[in-house]
Coordinates of C-alpha atoms in Angstrom, one line a residue:
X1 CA 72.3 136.6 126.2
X2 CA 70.1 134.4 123.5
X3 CA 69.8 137.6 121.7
X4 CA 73.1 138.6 121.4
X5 CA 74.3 135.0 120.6
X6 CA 71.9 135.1 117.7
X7 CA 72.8 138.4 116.6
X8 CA 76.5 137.5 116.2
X9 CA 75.7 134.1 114.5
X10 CA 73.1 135.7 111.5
X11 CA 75.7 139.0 111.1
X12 CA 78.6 136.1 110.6
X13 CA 79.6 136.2 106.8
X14 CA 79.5 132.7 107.4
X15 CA 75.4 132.5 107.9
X16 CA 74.8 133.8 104.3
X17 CA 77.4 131.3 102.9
X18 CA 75.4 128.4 104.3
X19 CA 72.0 129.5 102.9
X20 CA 73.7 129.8 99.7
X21 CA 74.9 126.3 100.1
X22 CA 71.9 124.8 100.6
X23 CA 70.5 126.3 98.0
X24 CA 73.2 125.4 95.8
X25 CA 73.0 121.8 96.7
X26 CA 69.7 121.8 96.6
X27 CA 69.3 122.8 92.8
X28 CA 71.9 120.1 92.0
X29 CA 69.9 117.7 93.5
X30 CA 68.0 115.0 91.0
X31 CA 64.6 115.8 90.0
X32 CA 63.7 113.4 87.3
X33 CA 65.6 110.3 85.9
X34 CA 64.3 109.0 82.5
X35 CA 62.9 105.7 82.4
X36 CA 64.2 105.1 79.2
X37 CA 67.9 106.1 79.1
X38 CA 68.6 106.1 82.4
X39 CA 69.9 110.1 82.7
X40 CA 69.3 112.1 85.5
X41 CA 67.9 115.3 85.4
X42 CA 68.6 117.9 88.5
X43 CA 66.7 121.0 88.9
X44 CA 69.6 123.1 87.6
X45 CA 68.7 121.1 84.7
X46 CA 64.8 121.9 84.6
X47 CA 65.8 125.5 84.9
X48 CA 68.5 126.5 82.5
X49 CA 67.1 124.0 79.7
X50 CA 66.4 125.2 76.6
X51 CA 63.7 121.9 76.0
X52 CA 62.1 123.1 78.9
X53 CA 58.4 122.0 78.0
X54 CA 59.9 119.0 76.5
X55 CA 61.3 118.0 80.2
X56 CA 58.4 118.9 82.1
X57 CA 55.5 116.5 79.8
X58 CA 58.5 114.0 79.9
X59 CA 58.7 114.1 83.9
X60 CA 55.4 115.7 84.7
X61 CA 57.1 116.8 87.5
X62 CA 54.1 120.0 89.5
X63 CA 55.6 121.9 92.0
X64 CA 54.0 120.3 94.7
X65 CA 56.5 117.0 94.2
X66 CA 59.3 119.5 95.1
X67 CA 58.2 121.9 97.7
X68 CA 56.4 118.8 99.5
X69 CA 57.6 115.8 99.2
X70 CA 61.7 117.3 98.6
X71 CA 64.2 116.2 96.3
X72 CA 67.3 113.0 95.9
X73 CA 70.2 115.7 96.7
X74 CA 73.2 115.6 99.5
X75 CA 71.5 117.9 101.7
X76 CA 71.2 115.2 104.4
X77 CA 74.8 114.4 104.0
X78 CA 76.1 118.0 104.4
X79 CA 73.3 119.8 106.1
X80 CA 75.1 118.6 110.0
X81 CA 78.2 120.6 108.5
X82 CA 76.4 123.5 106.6
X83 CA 73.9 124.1 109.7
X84 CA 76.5 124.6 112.6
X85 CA 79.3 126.8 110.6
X86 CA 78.3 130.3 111.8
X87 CA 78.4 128.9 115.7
X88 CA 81.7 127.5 115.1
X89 CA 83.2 130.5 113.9
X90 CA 81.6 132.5 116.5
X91 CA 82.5 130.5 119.4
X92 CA 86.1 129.2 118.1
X93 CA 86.9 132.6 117.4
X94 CA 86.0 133.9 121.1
X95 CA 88.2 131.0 122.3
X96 CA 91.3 131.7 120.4
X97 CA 91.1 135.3 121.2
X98 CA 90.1 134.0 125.0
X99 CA 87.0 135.9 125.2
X100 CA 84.8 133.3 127.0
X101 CA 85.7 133.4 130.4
X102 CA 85.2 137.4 130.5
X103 CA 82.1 136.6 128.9
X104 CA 80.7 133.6 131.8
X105 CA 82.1 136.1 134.6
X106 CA 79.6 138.7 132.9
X107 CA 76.6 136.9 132.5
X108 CA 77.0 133.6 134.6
X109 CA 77.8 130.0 133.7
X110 CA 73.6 129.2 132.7
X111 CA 73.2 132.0 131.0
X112 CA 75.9 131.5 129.3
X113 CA 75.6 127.6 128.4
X114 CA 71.9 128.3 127.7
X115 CA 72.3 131.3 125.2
X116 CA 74.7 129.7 123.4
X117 CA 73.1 126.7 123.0
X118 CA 69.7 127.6 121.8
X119 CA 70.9 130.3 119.4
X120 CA 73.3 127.8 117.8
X121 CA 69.9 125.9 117.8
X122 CA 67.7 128.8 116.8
X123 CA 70.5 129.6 114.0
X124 CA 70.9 126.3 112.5
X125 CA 66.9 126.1 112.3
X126 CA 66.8 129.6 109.9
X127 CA 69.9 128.3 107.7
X128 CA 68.1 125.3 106.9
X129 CA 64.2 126.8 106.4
X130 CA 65.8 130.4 104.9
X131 CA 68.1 128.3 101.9
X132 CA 64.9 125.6 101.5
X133 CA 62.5 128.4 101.1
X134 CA 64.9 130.4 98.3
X135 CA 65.1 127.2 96.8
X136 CA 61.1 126.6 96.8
X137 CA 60.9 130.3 95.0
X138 CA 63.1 129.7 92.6
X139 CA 61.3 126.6 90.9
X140 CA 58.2 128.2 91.4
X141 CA 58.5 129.9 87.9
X142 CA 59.7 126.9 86.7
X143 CA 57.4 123.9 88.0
X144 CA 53.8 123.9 87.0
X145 CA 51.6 123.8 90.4
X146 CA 49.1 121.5 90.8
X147 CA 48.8 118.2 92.9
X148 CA 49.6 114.7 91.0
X149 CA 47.2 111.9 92.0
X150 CA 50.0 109.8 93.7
X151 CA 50.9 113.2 96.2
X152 CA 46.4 113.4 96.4
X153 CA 47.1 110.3 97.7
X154 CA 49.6 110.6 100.6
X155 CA 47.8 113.5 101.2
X156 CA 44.7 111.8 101.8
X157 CA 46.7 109.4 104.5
X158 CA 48.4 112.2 106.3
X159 CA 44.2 113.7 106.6
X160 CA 43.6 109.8 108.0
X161 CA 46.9 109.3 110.5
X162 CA 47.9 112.8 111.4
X163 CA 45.9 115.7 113.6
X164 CA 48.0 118.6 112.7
X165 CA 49.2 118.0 109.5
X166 CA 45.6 116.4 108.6
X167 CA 44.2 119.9 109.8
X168 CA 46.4 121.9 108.0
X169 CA 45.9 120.1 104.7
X170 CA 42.1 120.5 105.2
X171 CA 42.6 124.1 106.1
X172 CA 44.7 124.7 103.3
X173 CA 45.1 122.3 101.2
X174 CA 48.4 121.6 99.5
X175 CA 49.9 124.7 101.0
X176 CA 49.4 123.1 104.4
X177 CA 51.9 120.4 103.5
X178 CA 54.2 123.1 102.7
X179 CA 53.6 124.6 105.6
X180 CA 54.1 121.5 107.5
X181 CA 57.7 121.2 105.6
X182 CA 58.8 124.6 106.4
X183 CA 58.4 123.8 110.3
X184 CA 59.7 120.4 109.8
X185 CA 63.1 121.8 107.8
X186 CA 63.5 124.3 110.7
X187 CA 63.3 121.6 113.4
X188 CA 65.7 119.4 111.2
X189 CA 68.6 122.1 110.8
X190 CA 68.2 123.0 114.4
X191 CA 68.4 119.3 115.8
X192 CA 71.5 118.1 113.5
X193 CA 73.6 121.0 115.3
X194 CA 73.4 119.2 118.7
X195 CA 76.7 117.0 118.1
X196 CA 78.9 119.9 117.5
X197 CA 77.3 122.0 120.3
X198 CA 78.5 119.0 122.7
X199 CA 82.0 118.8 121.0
X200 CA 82.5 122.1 121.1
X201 CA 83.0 122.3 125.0
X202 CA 86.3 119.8 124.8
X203 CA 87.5 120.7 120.9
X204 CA 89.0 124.0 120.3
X205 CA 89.5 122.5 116.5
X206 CA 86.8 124.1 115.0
X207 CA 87.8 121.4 112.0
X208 CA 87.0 118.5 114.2
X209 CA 84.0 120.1 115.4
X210 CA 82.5 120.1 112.1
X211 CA 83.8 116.3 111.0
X212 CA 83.1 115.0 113.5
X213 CA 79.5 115.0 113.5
X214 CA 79.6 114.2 109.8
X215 CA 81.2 111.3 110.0
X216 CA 78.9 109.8 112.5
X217 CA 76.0 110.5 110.7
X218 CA 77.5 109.0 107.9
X219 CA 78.1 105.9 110.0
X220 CA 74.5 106.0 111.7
X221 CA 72.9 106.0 108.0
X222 CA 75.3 103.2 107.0
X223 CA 74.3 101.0 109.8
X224 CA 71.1 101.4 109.9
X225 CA 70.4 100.6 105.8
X226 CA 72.3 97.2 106.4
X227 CA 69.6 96.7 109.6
X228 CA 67.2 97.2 107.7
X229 CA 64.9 97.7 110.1
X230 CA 61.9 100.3 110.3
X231 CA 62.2 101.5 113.6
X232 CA 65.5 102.5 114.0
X233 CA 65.3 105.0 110.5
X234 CA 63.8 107.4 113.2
X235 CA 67.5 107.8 114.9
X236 CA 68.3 109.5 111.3
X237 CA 67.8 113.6 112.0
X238 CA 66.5 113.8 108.5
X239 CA 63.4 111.5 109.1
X240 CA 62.7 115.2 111.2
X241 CA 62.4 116.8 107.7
X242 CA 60.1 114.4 105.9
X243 CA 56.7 116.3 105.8
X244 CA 55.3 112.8 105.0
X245 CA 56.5 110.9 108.3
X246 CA 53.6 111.1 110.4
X247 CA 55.1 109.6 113.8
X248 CA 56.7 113.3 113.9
X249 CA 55.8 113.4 117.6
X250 CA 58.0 110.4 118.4
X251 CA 61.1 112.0 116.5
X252 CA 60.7 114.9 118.8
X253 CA 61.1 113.1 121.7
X254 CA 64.0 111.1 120.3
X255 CA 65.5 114.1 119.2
X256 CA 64.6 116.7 122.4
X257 CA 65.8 114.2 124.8
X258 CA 69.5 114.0 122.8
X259 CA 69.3 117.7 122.4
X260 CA 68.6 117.9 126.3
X261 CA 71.4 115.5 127.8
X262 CA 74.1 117.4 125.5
X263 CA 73.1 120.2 127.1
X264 CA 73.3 119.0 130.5
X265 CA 76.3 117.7 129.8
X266 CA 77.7 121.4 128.3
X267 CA 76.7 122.7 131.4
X268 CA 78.0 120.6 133.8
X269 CA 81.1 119.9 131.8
X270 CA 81.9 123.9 132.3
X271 CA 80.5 124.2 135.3
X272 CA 83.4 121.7 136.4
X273 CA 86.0 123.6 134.6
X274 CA 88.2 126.2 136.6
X275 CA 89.1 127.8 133.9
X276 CA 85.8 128.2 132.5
X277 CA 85.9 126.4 129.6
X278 CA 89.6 127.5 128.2
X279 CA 92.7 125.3 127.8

């Protein structure tokens, strides 16, 4: 069932319009602002300029700022939209053509529930890593690599507070940060999907599905920056996606035990439905 559920999700038009999306937004997100006049520079910027060399001793900007530490963009705004798309067509589309209850009498409620869920999951996780990592090649050209002294030195305090990612960069060096990311980006598209999986059992909207979620994030962020207060920035999924957060662990228990309870309640929400989950 996973399997299949995955299949139709990544053969969706809609999967290849979301990796394009991110990568979109990604390249018009702000690389460099000038200390002087105040303009803002986005990538798009860095790569179709003409005054390219002039840019890059103005910002220098190494590849390693990018890849690693990530870029000011709306990527955390968009990304709980972006990421879910492909299940919401799928699973929208088999309710208005009332395909899910011949599917739950073939494979069983569980099965059913559970396939769905982690390859909406599963499918979120490669949007977000596949458009990331055609972003990461396509300033490769472009940035000089290297490591700047400031990134040597969060580098040297992720070595001090972190086992994995302090193993990694040993092992590795800066390409175990990037490594690091990649995981970190696929965890964060996967995780932000878990609203809409939990709407998606009581809307048949698939518009709601997707603003919903959107808007609450968008609340979440709001009230937290007027808190001000450390500890609750780890309720905000993209904390997930910071390679430089090193109380990772504690994000994935925040963020596993919400991802858990939606699913419960998916299952037991259908489980409860006669009609197996159709109006």
């Amino acid at each position: 069932m996973l399997k299949q559920e995955f299949i139709k999700m990544v053969t969706n038009t809609a999967f290849y319009a979301a990796i394009f999306s991110i990568v979109i937004i990604l390249l018009l997100g702000v690389a460099y602002t000038s200390p002087l006049t105040g303009e803002e520079f986005t990538v798009l910027d860095f790569i179709i300029s003409d005054n390219l060399n002039e840019l890059l001793e103005a910002s220098d900007l190494r590849e390693s700022d990018l890849i690693a530490r990530g870029i000011e963009s709306y990527l955390d705004m968009f990304l709980p939209i972006i990421a879910v798309i492909p299940f919401v067509a799928v699973v929208c589309g088999e309710k208005k053509n009332n395909n899910t209850r011949f599917e739950i009498y073939r494979v069983g409620k569980t099965r059913y529930v559970a396939g769905k869920y982690m390859a909406a999951m599963i499918t979120g996780g490669c949007i977000t890593v596949t458009g990331y990592l055609l972003f990461c090649l396509l300033i490769l050209p472009v940035f000089p690599d290297g490591v700047r002294e400031t990134v040597e030195i969060q580098n040297e305090f992720l070595i001090q507070e972190t086992v994995i990612t302090g193993r990694l960069l040993k092992t590795f060096g800066i390409a175990g940060i990037y490594i690091m990311k990649f995981i970190r980006m696929f965890l964060y598209g996967a995780f932000v999907t878990v609203p809409a999986l939990g709407l998606s059992v009581i809307i048949k909207n698939r518009y709601m599905i997707l603003s919903i979620p959107f808007m609450g994030f968008y609340l979440l962020r709001k009230v937290i920056e007027k808190r001000v207060d450390a500890d609750l920035y780890f309720f905000l999924p993209d904390m997930i996606g910071n390679a430089y957060v090193t109380e990772w662990v504690r994000l994935l228990v925040i963020y596993g035990s919400v991802s858990i309870m939606v699913f419960l309640w998916y299952r037991i929400y259908m489980g409860r439905k006669c009609d197996c989950g159709e109006d």
